[in-house]
PDB file of C-alpha atoms in Angstrom:
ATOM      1  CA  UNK A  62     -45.945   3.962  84.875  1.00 50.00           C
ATOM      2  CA  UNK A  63     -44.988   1.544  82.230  1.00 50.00           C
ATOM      3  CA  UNK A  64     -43.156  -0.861  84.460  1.00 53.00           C
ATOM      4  CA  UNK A  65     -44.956  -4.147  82.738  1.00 56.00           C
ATOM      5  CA  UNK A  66     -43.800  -3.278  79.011  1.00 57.00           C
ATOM      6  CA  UNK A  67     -40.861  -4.492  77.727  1.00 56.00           C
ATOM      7  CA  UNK A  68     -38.137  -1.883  76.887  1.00 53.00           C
ATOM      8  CA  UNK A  69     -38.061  -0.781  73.357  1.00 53.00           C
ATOM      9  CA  UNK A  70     -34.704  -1.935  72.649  1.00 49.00           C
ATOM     10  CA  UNK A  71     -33.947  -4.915  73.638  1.00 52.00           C
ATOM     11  CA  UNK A  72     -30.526  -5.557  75.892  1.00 51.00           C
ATOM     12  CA  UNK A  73     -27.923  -7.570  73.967  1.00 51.00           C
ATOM     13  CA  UNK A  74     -27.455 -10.567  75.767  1.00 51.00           C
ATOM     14  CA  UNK A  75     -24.906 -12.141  73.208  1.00 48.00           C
ATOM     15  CA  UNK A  76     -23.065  -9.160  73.973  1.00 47.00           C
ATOM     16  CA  UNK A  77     -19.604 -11.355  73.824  1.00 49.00           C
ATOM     17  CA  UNK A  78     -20.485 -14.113  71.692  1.00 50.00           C
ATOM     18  CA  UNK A  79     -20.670 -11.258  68.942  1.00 50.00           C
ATOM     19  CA  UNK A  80     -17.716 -10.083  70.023  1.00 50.00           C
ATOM     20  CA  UNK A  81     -15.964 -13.377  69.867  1.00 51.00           C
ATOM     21  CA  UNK A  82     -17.534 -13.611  65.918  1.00 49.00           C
ATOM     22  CA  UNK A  83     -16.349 -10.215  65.349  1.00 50.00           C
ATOM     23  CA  UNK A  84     -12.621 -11.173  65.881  1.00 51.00           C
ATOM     24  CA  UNK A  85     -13.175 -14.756  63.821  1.00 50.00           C
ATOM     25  CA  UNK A  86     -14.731 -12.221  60.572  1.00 51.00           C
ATOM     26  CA  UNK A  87     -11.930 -10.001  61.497  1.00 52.00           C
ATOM     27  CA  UNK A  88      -9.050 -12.812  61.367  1.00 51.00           C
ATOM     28  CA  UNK A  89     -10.506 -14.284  58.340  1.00 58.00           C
ATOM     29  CA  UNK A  90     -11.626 -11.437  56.662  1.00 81.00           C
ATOM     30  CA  UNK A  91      -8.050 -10.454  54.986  1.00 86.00           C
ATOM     31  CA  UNK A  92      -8.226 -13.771  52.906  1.00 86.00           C
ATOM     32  CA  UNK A  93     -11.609 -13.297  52.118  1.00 88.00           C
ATOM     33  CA  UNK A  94     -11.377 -10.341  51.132  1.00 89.00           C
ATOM     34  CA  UNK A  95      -8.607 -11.163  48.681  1.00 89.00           C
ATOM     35  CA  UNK A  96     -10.401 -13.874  47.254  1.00 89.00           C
ATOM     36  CA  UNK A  97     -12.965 -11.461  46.441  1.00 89.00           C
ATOM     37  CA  UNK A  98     -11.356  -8.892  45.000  1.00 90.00           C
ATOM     38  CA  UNK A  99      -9.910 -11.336  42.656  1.00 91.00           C
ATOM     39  CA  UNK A 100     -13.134 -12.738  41.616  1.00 91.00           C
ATOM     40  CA  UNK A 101     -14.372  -9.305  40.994  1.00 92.00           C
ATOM     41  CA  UNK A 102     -11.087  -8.561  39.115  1.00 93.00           C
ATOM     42  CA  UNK A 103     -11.155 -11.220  37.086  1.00 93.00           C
ATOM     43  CA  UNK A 104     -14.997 -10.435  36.407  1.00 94.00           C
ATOM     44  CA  UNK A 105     -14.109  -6.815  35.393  1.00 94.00           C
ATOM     45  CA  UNK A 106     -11.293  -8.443  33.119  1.00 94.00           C
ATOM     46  CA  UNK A 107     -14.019 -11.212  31.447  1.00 94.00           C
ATOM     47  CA  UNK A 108     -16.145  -7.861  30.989  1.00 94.00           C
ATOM     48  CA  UNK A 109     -13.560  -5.318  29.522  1.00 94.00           C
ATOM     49  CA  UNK A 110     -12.085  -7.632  27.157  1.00 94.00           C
ATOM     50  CA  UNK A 111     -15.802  -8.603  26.394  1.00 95.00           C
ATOM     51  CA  UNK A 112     -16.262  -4.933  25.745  1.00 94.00           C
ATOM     52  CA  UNK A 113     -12.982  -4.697  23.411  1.00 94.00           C
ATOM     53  CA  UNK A 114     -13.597  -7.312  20.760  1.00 94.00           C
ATOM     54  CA  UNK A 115     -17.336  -5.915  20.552  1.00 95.00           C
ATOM     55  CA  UNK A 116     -15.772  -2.504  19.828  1.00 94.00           C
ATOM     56  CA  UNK A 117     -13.500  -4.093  17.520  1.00 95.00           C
ATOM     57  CA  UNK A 118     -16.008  -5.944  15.921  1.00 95.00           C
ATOM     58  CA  UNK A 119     -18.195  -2.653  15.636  1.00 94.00           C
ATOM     59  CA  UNK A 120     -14.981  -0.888  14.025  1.00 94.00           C
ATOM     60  CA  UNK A 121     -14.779  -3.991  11.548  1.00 95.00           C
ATOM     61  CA  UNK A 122     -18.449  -4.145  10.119  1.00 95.00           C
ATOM     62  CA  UNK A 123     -17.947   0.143  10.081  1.00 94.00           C
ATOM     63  CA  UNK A 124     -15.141  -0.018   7.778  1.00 94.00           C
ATOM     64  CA  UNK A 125     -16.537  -2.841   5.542  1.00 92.00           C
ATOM     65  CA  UNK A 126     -19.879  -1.027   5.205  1.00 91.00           C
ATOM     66  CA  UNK A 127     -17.606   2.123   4.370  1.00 91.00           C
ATOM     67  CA  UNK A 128     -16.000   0.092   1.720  1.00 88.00           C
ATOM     68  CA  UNK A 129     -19.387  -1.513   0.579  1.00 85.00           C
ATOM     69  CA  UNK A 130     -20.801   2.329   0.368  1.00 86.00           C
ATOM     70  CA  UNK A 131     -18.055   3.537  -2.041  1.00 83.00           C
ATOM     71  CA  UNK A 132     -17.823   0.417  -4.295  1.00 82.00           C
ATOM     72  CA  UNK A 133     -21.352   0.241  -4.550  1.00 82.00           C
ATOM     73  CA  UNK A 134     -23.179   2.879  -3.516  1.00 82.00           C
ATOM     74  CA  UNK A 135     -24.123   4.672  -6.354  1.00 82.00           C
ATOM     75  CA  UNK A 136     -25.696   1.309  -8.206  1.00 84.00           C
ATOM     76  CA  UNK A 137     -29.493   2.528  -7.922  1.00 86.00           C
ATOM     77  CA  UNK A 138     -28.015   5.626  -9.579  1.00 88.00           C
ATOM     78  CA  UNK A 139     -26.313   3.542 -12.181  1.00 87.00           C
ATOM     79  CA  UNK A 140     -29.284   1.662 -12.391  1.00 87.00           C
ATOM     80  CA  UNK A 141     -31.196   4.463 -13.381  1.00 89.00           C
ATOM     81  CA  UNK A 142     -28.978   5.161 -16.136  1.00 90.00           C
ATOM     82  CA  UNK A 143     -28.862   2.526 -17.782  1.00 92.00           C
ATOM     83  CA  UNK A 144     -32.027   2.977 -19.810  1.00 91.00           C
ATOM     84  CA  UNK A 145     -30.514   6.077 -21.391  1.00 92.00           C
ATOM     85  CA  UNK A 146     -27.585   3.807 -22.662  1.00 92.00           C
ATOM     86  CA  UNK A 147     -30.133   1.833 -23.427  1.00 92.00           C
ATOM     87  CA  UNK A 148     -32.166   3.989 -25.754  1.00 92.00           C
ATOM     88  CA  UNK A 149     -29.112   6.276 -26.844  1.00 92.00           C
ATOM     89  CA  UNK A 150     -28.030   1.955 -28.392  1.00 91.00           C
ATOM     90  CA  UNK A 151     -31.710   2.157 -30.038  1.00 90.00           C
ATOM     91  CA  UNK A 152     -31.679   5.549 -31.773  1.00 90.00           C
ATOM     92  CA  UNK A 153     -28.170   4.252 -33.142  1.00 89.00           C
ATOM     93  CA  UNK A 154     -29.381   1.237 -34.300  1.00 88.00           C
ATOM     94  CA  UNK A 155     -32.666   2.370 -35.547  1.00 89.00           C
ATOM     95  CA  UNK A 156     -30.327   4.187 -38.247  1.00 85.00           C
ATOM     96  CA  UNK A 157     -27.807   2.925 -39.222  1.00 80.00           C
ATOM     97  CA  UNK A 158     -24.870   5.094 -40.726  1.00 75.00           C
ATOM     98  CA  UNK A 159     -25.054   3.803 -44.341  1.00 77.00           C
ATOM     99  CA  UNK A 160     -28.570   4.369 -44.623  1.00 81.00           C
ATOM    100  CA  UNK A 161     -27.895   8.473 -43.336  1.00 79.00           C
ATOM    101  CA  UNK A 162     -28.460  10.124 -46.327  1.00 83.00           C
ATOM    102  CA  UNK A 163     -27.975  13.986 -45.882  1.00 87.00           C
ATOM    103  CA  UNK A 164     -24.716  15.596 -43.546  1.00 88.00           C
ATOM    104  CA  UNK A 165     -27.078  16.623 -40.406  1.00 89.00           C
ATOM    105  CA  UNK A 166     -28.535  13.338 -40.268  1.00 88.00           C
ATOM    106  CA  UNK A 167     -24.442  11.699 -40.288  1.00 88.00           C
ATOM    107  CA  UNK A 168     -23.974  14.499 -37.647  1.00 90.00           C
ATOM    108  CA  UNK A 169     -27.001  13.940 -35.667  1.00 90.00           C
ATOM    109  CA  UNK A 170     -25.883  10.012 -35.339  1.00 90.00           C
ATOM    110  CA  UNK A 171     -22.114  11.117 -34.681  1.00 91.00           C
ATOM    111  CA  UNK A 172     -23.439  13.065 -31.525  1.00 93.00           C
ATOM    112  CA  UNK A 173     -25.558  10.372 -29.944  1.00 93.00           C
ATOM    113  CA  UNK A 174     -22.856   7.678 -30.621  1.00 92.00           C
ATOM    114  CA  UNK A 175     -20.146  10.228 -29.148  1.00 95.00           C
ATOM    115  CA  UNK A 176     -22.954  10.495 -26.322  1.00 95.00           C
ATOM    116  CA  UNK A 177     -22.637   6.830 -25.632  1.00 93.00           C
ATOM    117  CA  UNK A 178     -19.289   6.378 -25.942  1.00 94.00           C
ATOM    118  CA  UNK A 179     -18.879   8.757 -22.846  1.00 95.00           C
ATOM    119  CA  UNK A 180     -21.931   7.088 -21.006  1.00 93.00           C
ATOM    120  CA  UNK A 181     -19.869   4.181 -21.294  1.00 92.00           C
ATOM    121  CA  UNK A 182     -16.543   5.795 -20.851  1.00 92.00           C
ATOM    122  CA  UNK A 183     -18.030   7.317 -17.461  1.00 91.00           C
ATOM    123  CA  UNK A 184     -19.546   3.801 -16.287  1.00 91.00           C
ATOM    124  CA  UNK A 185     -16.158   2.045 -16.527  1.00 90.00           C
ATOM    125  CA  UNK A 186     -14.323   4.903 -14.470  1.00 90.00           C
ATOM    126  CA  UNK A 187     -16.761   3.615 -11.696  1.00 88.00           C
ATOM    127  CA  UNK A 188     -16.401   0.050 -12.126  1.00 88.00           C
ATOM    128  CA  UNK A 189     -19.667  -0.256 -13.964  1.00 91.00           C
ATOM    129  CA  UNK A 190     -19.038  -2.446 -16.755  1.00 90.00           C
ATOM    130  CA  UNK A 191     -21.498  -3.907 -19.885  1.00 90.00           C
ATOM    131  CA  UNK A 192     -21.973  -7.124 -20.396  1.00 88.00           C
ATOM    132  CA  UNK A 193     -22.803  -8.551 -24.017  1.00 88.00           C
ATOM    133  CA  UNK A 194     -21.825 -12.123 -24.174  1.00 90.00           C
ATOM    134  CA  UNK A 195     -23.173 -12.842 -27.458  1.00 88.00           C
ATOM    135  CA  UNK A 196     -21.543 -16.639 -28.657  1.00 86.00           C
ATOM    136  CA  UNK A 197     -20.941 -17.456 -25.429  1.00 89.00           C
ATOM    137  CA  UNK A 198     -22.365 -19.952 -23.219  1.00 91.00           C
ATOM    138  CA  UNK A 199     -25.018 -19.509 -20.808  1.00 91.00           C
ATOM    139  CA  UNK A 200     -24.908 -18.518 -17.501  1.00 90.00           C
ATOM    140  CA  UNK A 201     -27.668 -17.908 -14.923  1.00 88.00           C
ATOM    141  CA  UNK A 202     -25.442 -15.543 -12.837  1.00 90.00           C
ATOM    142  CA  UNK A 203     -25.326 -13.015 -14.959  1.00 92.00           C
ATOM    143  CA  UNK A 204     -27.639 -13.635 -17.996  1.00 92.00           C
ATOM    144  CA  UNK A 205     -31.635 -14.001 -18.376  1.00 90.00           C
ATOM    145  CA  UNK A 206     -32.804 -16.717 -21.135  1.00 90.00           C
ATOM    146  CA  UNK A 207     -35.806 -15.070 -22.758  1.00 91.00           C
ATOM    147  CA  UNK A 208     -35.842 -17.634 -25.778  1.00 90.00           C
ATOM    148  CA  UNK A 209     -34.735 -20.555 -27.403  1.00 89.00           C
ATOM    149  CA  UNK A 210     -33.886 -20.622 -30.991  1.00 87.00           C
ATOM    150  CA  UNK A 211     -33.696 -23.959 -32.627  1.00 84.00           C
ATOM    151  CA  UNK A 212     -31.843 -25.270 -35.558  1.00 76.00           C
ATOM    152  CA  UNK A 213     -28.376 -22.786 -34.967  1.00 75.00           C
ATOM    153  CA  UNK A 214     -25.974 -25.082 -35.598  1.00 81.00           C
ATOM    154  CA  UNK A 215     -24.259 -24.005 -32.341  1.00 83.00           C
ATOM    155  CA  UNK A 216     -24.293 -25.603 -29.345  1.00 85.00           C
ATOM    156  CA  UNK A 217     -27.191 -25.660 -26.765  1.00 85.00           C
ATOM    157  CA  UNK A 218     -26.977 -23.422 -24.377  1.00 86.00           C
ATOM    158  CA  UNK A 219     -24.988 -20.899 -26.423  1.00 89.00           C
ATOM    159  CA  UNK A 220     -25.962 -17.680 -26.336  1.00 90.00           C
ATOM    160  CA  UNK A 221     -27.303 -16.147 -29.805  1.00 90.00           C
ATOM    161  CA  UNK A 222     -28.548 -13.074 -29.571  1.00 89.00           C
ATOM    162  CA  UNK A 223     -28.504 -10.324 -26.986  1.00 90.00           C
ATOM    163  CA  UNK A 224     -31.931  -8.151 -26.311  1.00 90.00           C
ATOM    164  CA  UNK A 225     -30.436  -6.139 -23.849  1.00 90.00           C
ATOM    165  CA  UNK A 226     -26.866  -6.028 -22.275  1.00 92.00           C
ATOM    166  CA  UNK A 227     -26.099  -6.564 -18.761  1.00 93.00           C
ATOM    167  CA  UNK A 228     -24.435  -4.508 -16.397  1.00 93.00           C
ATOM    168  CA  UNK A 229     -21.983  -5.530 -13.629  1.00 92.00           C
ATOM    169  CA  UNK A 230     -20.587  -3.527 -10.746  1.00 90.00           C
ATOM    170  CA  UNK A 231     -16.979  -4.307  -9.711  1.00 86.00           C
ATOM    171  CA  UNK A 232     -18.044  -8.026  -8.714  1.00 84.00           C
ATOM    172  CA  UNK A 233     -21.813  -7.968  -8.319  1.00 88.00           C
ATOM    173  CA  UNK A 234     -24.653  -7.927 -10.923  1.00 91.00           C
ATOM    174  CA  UNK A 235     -26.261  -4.749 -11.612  1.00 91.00           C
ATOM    175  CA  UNK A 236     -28.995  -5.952 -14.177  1.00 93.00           C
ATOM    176  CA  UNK A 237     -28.298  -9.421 -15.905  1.00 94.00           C
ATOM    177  CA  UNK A 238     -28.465  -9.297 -19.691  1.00 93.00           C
ATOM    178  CA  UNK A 239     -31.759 -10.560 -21.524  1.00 92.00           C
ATOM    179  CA  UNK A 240     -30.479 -13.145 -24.316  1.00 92.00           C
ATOM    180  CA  UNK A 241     -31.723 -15.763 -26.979  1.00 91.00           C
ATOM    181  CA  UNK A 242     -29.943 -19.441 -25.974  1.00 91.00           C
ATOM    182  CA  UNK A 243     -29.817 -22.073 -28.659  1.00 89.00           C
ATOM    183  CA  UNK A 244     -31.509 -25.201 -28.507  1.00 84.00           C
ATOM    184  CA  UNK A 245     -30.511 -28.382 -29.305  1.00 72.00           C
ATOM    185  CA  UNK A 246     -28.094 -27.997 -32.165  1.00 59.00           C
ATOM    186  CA  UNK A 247     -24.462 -29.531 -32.465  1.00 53.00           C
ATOM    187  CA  UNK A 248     -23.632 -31.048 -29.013  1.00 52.00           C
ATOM    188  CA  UNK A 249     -21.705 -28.918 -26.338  1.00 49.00           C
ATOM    189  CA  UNK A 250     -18.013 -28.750 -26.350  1.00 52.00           C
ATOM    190  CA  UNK A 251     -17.696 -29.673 -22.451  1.00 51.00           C
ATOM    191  CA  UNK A 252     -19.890 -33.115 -22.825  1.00 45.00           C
ATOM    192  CA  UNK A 253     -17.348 -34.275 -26.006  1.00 45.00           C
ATOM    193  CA  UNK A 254     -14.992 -34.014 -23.524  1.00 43.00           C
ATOM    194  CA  UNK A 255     -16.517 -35.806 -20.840  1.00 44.00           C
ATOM    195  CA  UNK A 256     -16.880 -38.759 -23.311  1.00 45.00           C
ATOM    196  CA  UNK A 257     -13.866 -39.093 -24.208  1.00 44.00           C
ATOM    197  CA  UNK A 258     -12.095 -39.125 -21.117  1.00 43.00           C
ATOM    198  CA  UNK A 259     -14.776 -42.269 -20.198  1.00 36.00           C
TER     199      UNK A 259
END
């Protein structure tokens, strides 16, 4: 009945050209084949050691965040202390011991300054330590200029009076300490020398 349609599946009329195309994959395919199972080696290589140095660099930044964590990890804690060393230094100095006139007021300021000697005594176990760098010159790493005094005698930029220590932990700043710089005054050591040597 269906003598005029064409046949579903076509008749392969290349039957041996494939056949001859077969053999030529066939005889090249060994070399091929080994070409591309060495590019796809190699690729897996490029990829694994890829995949080692991340790991290794994942390991790395672990182990210095570990370290990080226990040097410093307890600073906001510190932190928070340090305004009761801070006021435990102004009830000491709002007295002072000479002025104590009766045995519970002498006892009552040996107990707070016992108190803040073990304050302190605790923050240098952890690395926490004070900074008070009255007489010394200024720095902006580590100290805050919240005056300037004139007519000191010292050197500008020496530091005169302390407000508030500073606190460092191990290497980095903690608070810096809030200090009264001299002005003007008798001229700096380090420019005398710079003079000189001209």
């Amino acid at each position: 009945m269906n003598d005029d349609k064409e046949p579903l599946f076509p008749a392969n009329d290349a039957g041996d050209d494939t056949g001859e195309a077969g053999a030529d994959a066939a005889a090249a395919s060994p070399e091929e084949r080994a070409a591309a199972l060495e590019a796809e080696l190699a690729e897996t290589r490029d990829r694994l050691l890829r995949a080692l140095a991340e790991t290794e660099n994942v390991r790395r930044r672990a182990q210095r965040e570990r370290a990080d964590a226990e040097k410093y990890g307890f600073a906001k804690f510190a932190g928070d202390l340090l305004s009761v060393a801070d006021n435990l230094r102004r009830a000491l100095d709002s007295l002072p011991e000479a002025e104590a006139k009766d045995d519970r007021t002498r006892s009552l300021l040996e107990g707070v300054a016992a108190t803040e000697r073990e304050l302190l005594a605790a923050f240098e176990r952890h690395n926490l330590k004070r900074i008070d760098p009255k007489g010394e010159r200024f720095d902006h790493n580590f100290h805050q200029a919240v005056f300037e005094v004139e007519n000191t005698g010292r050197p500008a930029g020496t530091i005169v009076e302390v407000l508030q220590p500073g606190y460092v932990v191990h290497d980095r700043l903690l608070r810096p300490a809030m200090v009264g710089v001299a002005k003007g005054g008798a001229p700096a050591a380090e420019p005398e020398g710079t003079d000189d040597g001209a």
